[in-house]
PDB file of C-alpha atoms in Angstrom:
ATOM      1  CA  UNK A   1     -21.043 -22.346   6.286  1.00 43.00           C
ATOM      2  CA  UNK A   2     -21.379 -19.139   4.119  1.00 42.00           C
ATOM      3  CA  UNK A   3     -19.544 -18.500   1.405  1.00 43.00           C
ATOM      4  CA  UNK A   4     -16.843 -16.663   2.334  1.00 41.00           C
ATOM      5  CA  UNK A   5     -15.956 -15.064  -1.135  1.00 41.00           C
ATOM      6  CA  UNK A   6     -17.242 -11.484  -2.002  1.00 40.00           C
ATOM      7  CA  UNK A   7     -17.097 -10.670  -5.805  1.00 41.00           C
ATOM      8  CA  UNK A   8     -14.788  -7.762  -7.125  1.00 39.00           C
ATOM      9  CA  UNK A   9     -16.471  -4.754  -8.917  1.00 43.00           C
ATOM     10  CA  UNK A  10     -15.470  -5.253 -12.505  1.00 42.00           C
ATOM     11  CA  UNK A  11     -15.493  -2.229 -14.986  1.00 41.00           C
ATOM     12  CA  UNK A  12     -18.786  -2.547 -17.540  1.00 45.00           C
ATOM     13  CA  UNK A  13     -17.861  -3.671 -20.875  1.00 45.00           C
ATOM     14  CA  UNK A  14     -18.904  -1.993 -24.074  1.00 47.00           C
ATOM     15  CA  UNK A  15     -19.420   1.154 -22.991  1.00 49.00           C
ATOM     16  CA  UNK A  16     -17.000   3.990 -25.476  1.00 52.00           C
ATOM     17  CA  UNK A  17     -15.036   6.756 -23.828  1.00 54.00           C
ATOM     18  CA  UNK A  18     -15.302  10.071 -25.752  1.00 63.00           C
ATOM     19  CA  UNK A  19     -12.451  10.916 -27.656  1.00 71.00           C
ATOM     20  CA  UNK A  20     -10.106  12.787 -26.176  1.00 71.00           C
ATOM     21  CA  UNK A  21      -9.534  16.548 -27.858  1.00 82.00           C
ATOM     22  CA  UNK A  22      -5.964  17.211 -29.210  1.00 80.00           C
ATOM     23  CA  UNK A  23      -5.279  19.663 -25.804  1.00 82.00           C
ATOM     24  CA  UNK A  24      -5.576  16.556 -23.546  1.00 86.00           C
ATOM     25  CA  UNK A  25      -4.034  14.246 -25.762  1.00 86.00           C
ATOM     26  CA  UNK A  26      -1.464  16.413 -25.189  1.00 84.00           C
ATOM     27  CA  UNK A  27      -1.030  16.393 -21.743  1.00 90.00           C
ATOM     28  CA  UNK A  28      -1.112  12.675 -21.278  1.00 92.00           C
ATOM     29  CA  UNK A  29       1.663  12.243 -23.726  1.00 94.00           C
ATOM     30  CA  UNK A  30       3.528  14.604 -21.717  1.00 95.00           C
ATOM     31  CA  UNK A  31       2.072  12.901 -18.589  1.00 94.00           C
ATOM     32  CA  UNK A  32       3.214   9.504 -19.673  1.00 94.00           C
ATOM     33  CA  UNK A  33       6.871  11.084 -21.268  1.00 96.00           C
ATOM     34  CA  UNK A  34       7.673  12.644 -17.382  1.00 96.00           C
ATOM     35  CA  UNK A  35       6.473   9.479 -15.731  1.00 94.00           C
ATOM     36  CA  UNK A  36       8.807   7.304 -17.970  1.00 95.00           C
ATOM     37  CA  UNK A  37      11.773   9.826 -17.531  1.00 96.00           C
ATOM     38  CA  UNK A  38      11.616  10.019 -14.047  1.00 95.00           C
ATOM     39  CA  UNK A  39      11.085   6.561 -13.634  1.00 92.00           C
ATOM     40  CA  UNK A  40      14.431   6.106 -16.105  1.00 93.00           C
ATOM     41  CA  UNK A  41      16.548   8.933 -14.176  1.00 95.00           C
ATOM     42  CA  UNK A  42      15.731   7.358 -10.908  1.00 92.00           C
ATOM     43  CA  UNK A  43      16.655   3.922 -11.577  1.00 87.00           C
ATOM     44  CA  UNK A  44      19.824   4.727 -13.095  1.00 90.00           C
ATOM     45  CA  UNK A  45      21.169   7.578 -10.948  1.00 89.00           C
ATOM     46  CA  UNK A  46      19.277   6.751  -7.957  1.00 87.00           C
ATOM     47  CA  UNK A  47      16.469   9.094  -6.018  1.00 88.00           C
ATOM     48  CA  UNK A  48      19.561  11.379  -4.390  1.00 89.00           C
ATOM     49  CA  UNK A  49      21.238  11.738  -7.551  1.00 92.00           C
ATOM     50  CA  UNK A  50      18.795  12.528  -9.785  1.00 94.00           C
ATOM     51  CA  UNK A  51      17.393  15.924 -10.252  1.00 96.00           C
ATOM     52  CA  UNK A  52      14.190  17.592 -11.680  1.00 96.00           C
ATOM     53  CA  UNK A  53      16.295  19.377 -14.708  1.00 97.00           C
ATOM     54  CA  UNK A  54      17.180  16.194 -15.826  1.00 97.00           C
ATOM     55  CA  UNK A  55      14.225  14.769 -15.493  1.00 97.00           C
ATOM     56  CA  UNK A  56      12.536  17.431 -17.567  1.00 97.00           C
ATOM     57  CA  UNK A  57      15.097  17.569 -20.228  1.00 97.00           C
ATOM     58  CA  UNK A  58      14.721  13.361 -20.635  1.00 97.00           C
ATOM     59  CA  UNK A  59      10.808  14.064 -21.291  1.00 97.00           C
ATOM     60  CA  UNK A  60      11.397  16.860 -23.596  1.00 96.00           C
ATOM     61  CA  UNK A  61       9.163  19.691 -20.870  1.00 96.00           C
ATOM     62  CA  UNK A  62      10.090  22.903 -20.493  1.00 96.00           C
ATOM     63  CA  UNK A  63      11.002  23.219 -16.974  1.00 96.00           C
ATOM     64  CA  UNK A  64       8.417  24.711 -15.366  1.00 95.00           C
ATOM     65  CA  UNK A  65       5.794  21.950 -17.253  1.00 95.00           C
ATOM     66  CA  UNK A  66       7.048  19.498 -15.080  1.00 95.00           C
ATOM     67  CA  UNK A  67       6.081  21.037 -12.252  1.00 94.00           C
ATOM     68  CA  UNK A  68       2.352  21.493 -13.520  1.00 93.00           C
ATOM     69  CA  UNK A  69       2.596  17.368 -12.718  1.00 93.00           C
ATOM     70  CA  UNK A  70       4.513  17.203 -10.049  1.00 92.00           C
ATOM     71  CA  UNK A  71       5.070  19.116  -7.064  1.00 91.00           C
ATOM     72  CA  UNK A  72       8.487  18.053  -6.446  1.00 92.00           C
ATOM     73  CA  UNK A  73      11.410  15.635  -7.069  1.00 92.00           C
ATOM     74  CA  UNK A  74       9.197  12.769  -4.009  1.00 90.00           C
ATOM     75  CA  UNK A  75       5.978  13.560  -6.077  1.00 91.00           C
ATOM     76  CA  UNK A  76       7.679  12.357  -9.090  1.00 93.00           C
ATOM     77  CA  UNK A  77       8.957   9.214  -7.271  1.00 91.00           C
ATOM     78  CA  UNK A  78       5.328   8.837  -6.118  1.00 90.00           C
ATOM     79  CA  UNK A  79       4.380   8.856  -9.093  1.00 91.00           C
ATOM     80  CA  UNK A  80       6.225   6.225 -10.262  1.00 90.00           C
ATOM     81  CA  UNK A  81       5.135   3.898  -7.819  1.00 90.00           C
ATOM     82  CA  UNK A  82       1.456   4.663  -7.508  1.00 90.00           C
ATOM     83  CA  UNK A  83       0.694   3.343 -10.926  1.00 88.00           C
ATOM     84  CA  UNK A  84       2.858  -0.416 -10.117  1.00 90.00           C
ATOM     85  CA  UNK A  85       0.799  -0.399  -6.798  1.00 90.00           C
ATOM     86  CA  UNK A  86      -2.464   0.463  -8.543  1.00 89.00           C
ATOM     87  CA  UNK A  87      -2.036  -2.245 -10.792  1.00 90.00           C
ATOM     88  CA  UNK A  88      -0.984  -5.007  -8.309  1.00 90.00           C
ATOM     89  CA  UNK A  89      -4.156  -4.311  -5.744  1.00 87.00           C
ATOM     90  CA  UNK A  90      -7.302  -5.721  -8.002  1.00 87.00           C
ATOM     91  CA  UNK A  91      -5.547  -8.920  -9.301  1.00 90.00           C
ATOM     92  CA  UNK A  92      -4.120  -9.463  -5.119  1.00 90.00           C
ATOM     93  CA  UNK A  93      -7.684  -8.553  -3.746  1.00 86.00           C
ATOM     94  CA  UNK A  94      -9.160 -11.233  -6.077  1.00 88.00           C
ATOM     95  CA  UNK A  95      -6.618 -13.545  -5.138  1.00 87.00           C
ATOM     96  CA  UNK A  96      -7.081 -12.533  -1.555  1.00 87.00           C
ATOM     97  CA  UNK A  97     -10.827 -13.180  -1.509  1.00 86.00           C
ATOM     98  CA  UNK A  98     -10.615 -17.005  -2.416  1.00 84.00           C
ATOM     99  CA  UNK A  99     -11.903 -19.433   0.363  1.00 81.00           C
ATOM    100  CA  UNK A 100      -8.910 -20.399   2.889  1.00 89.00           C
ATOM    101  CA  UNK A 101      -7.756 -19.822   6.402  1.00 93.00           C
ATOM    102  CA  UNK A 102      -7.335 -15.771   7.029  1.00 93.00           C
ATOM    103  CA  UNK A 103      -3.632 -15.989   7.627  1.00 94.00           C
ATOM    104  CA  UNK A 104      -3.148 -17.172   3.799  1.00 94.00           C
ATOM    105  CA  UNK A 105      -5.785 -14.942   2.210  1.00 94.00           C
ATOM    106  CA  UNK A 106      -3.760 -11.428   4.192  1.00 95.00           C
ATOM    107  CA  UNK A 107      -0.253 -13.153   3.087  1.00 95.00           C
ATOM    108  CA  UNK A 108      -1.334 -13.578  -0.436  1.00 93.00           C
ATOM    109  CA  UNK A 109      -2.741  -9.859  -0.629  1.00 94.00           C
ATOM    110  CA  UNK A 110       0.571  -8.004   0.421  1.00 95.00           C
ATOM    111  CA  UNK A 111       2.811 -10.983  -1.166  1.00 95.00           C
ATOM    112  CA  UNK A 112       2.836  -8.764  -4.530  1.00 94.00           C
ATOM    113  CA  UNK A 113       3.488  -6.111  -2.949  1.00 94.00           C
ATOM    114  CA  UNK A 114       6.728  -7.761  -1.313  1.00 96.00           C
ATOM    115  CA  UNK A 115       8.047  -8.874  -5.060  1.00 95.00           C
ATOM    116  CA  UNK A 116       7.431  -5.532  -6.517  1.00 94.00           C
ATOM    117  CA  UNK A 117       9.975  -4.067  -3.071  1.00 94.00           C
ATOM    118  CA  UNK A 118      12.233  -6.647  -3.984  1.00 94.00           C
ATOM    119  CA  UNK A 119      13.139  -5.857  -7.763  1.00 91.00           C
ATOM    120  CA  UNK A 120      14.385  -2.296  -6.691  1.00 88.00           C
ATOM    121  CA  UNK A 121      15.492  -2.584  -3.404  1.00 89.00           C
ATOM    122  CA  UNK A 122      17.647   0.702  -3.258  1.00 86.00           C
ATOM    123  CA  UNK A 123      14.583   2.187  -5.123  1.00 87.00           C
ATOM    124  CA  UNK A 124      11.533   1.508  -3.014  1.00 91.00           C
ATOM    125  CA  UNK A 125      14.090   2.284   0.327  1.00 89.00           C
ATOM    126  CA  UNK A 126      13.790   5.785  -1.198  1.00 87.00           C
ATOM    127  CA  UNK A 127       9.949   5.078  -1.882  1.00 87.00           C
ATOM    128  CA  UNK A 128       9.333   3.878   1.894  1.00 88.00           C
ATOM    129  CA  UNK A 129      11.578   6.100   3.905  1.00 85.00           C
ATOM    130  CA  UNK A 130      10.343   9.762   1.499  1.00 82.00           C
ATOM    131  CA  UNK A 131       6.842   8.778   2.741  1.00 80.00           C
ATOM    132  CA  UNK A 132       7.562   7.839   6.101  1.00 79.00           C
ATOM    133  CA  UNK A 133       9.847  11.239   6.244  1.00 76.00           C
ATOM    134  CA  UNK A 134       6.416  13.154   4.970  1.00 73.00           C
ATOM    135  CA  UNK A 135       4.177  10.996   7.237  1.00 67.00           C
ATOM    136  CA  UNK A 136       6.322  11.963  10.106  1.00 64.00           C
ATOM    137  CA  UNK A 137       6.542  15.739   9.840  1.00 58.00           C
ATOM    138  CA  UNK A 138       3.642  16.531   8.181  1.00 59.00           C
ATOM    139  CA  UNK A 139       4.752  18.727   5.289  1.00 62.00           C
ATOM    140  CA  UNK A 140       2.352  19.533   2.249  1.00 68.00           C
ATOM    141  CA  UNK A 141       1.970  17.385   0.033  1.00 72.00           C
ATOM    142  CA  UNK A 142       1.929  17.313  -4.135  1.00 82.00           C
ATOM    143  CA  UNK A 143      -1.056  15.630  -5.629  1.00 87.00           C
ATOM    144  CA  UNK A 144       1.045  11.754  -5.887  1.00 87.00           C
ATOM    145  CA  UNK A 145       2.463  11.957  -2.805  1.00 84.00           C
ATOM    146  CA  UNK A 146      -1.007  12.382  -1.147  1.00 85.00           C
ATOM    147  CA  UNK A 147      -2.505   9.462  -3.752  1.00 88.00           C
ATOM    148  CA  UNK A 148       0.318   7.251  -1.843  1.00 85.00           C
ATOM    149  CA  UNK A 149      -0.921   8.368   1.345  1.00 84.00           C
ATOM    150  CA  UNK A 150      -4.506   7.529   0.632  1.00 87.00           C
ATOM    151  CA  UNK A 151      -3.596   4.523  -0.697  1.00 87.00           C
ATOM    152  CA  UNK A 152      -3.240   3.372   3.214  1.00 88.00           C
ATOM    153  CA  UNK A 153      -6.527   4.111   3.872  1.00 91.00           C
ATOM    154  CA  UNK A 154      -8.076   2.133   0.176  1.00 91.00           C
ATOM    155  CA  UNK A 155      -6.225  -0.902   1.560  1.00 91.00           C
ATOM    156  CA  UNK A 156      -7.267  -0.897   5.094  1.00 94.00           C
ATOM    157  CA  UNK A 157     -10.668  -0.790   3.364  1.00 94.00           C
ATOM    158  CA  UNK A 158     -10.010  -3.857   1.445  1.00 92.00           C
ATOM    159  CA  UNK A 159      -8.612  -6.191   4.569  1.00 94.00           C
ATOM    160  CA  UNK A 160     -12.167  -4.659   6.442  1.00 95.00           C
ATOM    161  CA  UNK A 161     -14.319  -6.396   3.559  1.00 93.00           C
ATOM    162  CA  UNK A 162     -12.415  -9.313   4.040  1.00 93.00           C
ATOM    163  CA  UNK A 163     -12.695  -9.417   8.076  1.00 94.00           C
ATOM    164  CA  UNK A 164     -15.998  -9.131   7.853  1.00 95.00           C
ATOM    165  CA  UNK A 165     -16.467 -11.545   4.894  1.00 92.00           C
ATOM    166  CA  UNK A 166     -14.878 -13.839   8.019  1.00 93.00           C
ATOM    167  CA  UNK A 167     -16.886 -12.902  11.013  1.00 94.00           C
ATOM    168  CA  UNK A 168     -20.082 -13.059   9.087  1.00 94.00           C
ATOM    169  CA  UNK A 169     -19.157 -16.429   8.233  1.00 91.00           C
ATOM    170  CA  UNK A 170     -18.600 -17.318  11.656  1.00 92.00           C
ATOM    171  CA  UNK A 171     -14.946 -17.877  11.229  1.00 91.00           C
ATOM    172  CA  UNK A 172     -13.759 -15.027  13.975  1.00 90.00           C
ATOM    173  CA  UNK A 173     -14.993 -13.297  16.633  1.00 89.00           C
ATOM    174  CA  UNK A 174     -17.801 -10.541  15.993  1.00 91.00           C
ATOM    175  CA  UNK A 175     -16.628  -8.404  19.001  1.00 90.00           C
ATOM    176  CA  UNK A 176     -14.114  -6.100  17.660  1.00 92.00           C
ATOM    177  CA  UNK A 177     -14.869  -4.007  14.635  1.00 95.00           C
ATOM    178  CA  UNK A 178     -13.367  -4.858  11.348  1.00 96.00           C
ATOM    179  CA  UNK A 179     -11.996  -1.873  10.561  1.00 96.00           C
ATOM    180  CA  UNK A 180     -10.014  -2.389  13.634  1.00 95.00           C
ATOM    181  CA  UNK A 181      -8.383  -5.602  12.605  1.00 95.00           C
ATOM    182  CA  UNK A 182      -7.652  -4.221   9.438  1.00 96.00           C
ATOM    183  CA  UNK A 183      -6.035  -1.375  10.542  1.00 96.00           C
ATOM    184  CA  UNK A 184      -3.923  -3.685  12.632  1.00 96.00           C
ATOM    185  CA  UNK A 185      -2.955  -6.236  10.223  1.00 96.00           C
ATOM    186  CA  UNK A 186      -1.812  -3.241   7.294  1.00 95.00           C
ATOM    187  CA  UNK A 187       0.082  -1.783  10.808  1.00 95.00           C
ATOM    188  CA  UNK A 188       1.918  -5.148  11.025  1.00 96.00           C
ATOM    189  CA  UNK A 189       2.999  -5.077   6.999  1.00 96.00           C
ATOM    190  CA  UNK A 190       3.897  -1.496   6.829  1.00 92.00           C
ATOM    191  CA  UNK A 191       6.433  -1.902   9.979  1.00 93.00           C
ATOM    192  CA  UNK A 192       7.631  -5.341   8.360  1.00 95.00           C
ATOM    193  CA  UNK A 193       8.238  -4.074   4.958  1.00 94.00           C
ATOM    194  CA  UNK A 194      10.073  -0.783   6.304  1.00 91.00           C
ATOM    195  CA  UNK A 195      12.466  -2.610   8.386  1.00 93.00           C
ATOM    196  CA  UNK A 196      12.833  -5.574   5.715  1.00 95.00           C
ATOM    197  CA  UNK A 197      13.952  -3.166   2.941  1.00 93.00           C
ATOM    198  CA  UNK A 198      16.353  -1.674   5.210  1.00 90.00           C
ATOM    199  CA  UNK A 199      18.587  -5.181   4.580  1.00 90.00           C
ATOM    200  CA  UNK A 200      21.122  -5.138   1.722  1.00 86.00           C
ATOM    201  CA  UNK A 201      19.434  -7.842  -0.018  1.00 89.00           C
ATOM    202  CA  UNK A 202      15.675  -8.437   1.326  1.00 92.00           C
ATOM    203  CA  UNK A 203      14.890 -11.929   0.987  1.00 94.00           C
ATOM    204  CA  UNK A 204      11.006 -12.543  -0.031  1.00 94.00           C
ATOM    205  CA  UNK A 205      10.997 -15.847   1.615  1.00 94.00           C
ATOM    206  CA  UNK A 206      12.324 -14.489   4.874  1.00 95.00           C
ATOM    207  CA  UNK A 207      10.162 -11.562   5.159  1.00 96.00           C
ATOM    208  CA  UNK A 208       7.113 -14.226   3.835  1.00 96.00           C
ATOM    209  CA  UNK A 209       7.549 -15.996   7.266  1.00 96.00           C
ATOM    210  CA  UNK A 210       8.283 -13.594   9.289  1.00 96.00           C
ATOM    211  CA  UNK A 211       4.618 -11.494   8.042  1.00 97.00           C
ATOM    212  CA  UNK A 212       2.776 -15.010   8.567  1.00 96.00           C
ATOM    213  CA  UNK A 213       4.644 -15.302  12.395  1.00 95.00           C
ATOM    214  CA  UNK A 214       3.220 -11.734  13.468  1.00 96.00           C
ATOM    215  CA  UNK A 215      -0.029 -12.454  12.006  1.00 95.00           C
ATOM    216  CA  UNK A 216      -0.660 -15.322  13.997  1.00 94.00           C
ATOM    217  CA  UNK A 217       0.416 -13.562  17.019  1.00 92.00           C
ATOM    218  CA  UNK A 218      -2.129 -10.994  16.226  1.00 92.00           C
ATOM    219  CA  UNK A 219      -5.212 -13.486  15.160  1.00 90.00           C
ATOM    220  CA  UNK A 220      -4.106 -16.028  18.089  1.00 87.00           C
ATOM    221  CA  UNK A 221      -3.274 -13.529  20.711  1.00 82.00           C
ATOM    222  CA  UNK A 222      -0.444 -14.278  23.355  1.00 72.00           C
ATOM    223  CA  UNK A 223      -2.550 -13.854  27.039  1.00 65.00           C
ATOM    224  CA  UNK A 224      -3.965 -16.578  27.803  1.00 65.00           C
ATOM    225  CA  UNK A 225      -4.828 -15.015  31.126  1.00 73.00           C
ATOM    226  CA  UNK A 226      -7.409 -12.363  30.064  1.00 71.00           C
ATOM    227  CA  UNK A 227      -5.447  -9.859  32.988  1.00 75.00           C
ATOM    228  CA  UNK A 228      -2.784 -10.191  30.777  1.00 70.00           C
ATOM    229  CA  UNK A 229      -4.562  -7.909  28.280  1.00 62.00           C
ATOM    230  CA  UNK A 230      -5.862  -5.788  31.018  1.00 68.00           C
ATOM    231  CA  UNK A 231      -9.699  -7.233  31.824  1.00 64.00           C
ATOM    232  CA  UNK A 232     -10.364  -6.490  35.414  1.00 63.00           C
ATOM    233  CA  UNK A 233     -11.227  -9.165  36.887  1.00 56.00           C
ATOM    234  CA  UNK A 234     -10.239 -11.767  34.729  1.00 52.00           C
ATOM    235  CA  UNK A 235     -13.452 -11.326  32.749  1.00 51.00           C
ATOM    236  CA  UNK A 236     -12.877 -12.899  28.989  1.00 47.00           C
ATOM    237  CA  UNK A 237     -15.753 -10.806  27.796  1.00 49.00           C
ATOM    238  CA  UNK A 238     -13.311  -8.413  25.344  1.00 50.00           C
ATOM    239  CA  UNK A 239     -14.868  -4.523  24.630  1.00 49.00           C
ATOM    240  CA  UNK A 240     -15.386  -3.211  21.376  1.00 53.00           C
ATOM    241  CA  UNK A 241     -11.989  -1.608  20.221  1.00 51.00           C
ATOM    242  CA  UNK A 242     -12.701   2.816  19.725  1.00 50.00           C
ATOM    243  CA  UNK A 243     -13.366   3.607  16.417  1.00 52.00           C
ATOM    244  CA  UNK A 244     -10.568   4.834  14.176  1.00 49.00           C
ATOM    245  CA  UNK A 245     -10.785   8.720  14.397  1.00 48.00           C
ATOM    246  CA  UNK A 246     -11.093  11.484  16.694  1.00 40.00           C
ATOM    247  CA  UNK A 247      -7.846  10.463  18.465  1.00 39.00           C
ATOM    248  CA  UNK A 248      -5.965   8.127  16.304  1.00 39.00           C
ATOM    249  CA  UNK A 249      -3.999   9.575  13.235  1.00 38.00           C
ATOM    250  CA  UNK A 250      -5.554   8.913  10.336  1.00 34.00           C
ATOM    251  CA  UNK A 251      -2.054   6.576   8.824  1.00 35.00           C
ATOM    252  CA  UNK A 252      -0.761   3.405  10.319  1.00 32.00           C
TER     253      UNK A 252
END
């Protein structure tokens, strides 16, 4: 059986960065003194509450500076979060990508994910329901908003190495296309998580069994009788699923 493991990219030691000049040293300490603010202001007063003036004032920015990093009061909170996401993915994927069954390798990449929710529930409710309110109506975004957005679309990319890490290994069926799967499986976590931070006190555990339940709906299937999942016929030969694009929204 072939190794079902695919090594992580891994930045190239020894190589110097140029030294930054004293403009953009600059910036990112001004960068780094509004992400720390806002990130202060929000989980003290809370995402209603707070306000961009304050935010500002905390960081020592004139008030129109903060908006030269920020589009708004949700790209602030996005940018807050994107950096704890960013650094949760490489050290999950690697985790992910050890040999196992595929129901423990998915619940081990998005069980970081469910620990960072939990530490600030009433926090990442704002989070979760600002992007779902942008997803939904389609406004313009601010630079961190969209990096949240894309961030679907990185992770769907992940699970797709992974499926086919486990059809080429034999492991699960070769007639549906991986980025299919994937697409399915980040579906059934982003539905989960929204509806398990609406709770007054999500429980990890809970939420844990309830992720590994749906998933092995989804890799077992429920029909037994292929009509049940509409072959004519009762033909088990499955078709290949459409490709995500010309009429599927690009976010799960």
């Amino acid at each position: 059986m072939k190794d079902e493991r695919v090594r992580v990219a891994r930045p190239v030691k020894g190589t110097a960065a140029e030294p930054l000049g004293r403009r953009e040293r600059g910036k990112q300490e001004k960068l780094r003194r509004i992400k720390q603010s806002a990130r202060e202001v929000f989980h003290k007063k809370g995402y209603e509450a707070a306000t961009t003036r304050e935010i500002a004032a905390r960081a020592d920015v004139a008030y129109g500076t903060l908006f030269v990093y920020a589009r708004d009061k949700r790209d602030l909170l996005m940018m807050v979060v994107n950096d704890d996401l960013d650094a949760l993915t490489e050290p999950a994927l690697e985790r992910a990508f050890r040999k196992g069954p595929l129901i423990d390798q998915v619940v081990e990449f998005f069980r970081p994910r469910f620990q960072y929710w939990a530490r600030e529930p009433e926090f990442s409710r704002h989070a979760v329901r600002e992007m779902f309110e942008f997803l939904t109506h389609g406004e313009d975004a601010g630079i961190e908003t969209a990096r949240f957005r894309a961030r679907r679309t990185q992770l769907a990319a992940k699970l797709s190495e992974l499926i086919r890490c486990k059809q080429e290994a034999g492991r699960i069926t070769r007639d549906e296309d991986p980025e299919t799967i994937a697409w399915l499986i980040l579906a059934i976590y982003l539905s989960e998580n929204r509806q398990w931070l609406e709770a007054r006190k999500p429980d990890i555990r809970g939420v844990i069994g309830r992720l590994r339940h749906l998933l092995r709906l989804a890799i077992q299937g429920v029909g037994a009788d292929p009509r049940e999942w509409g072959a004519e016929g009762g033909s088990v030969r499955r078709g290949r699923s459409p490709r995500r694009g010309s009429s599927q929204r690009s976010e799960a």
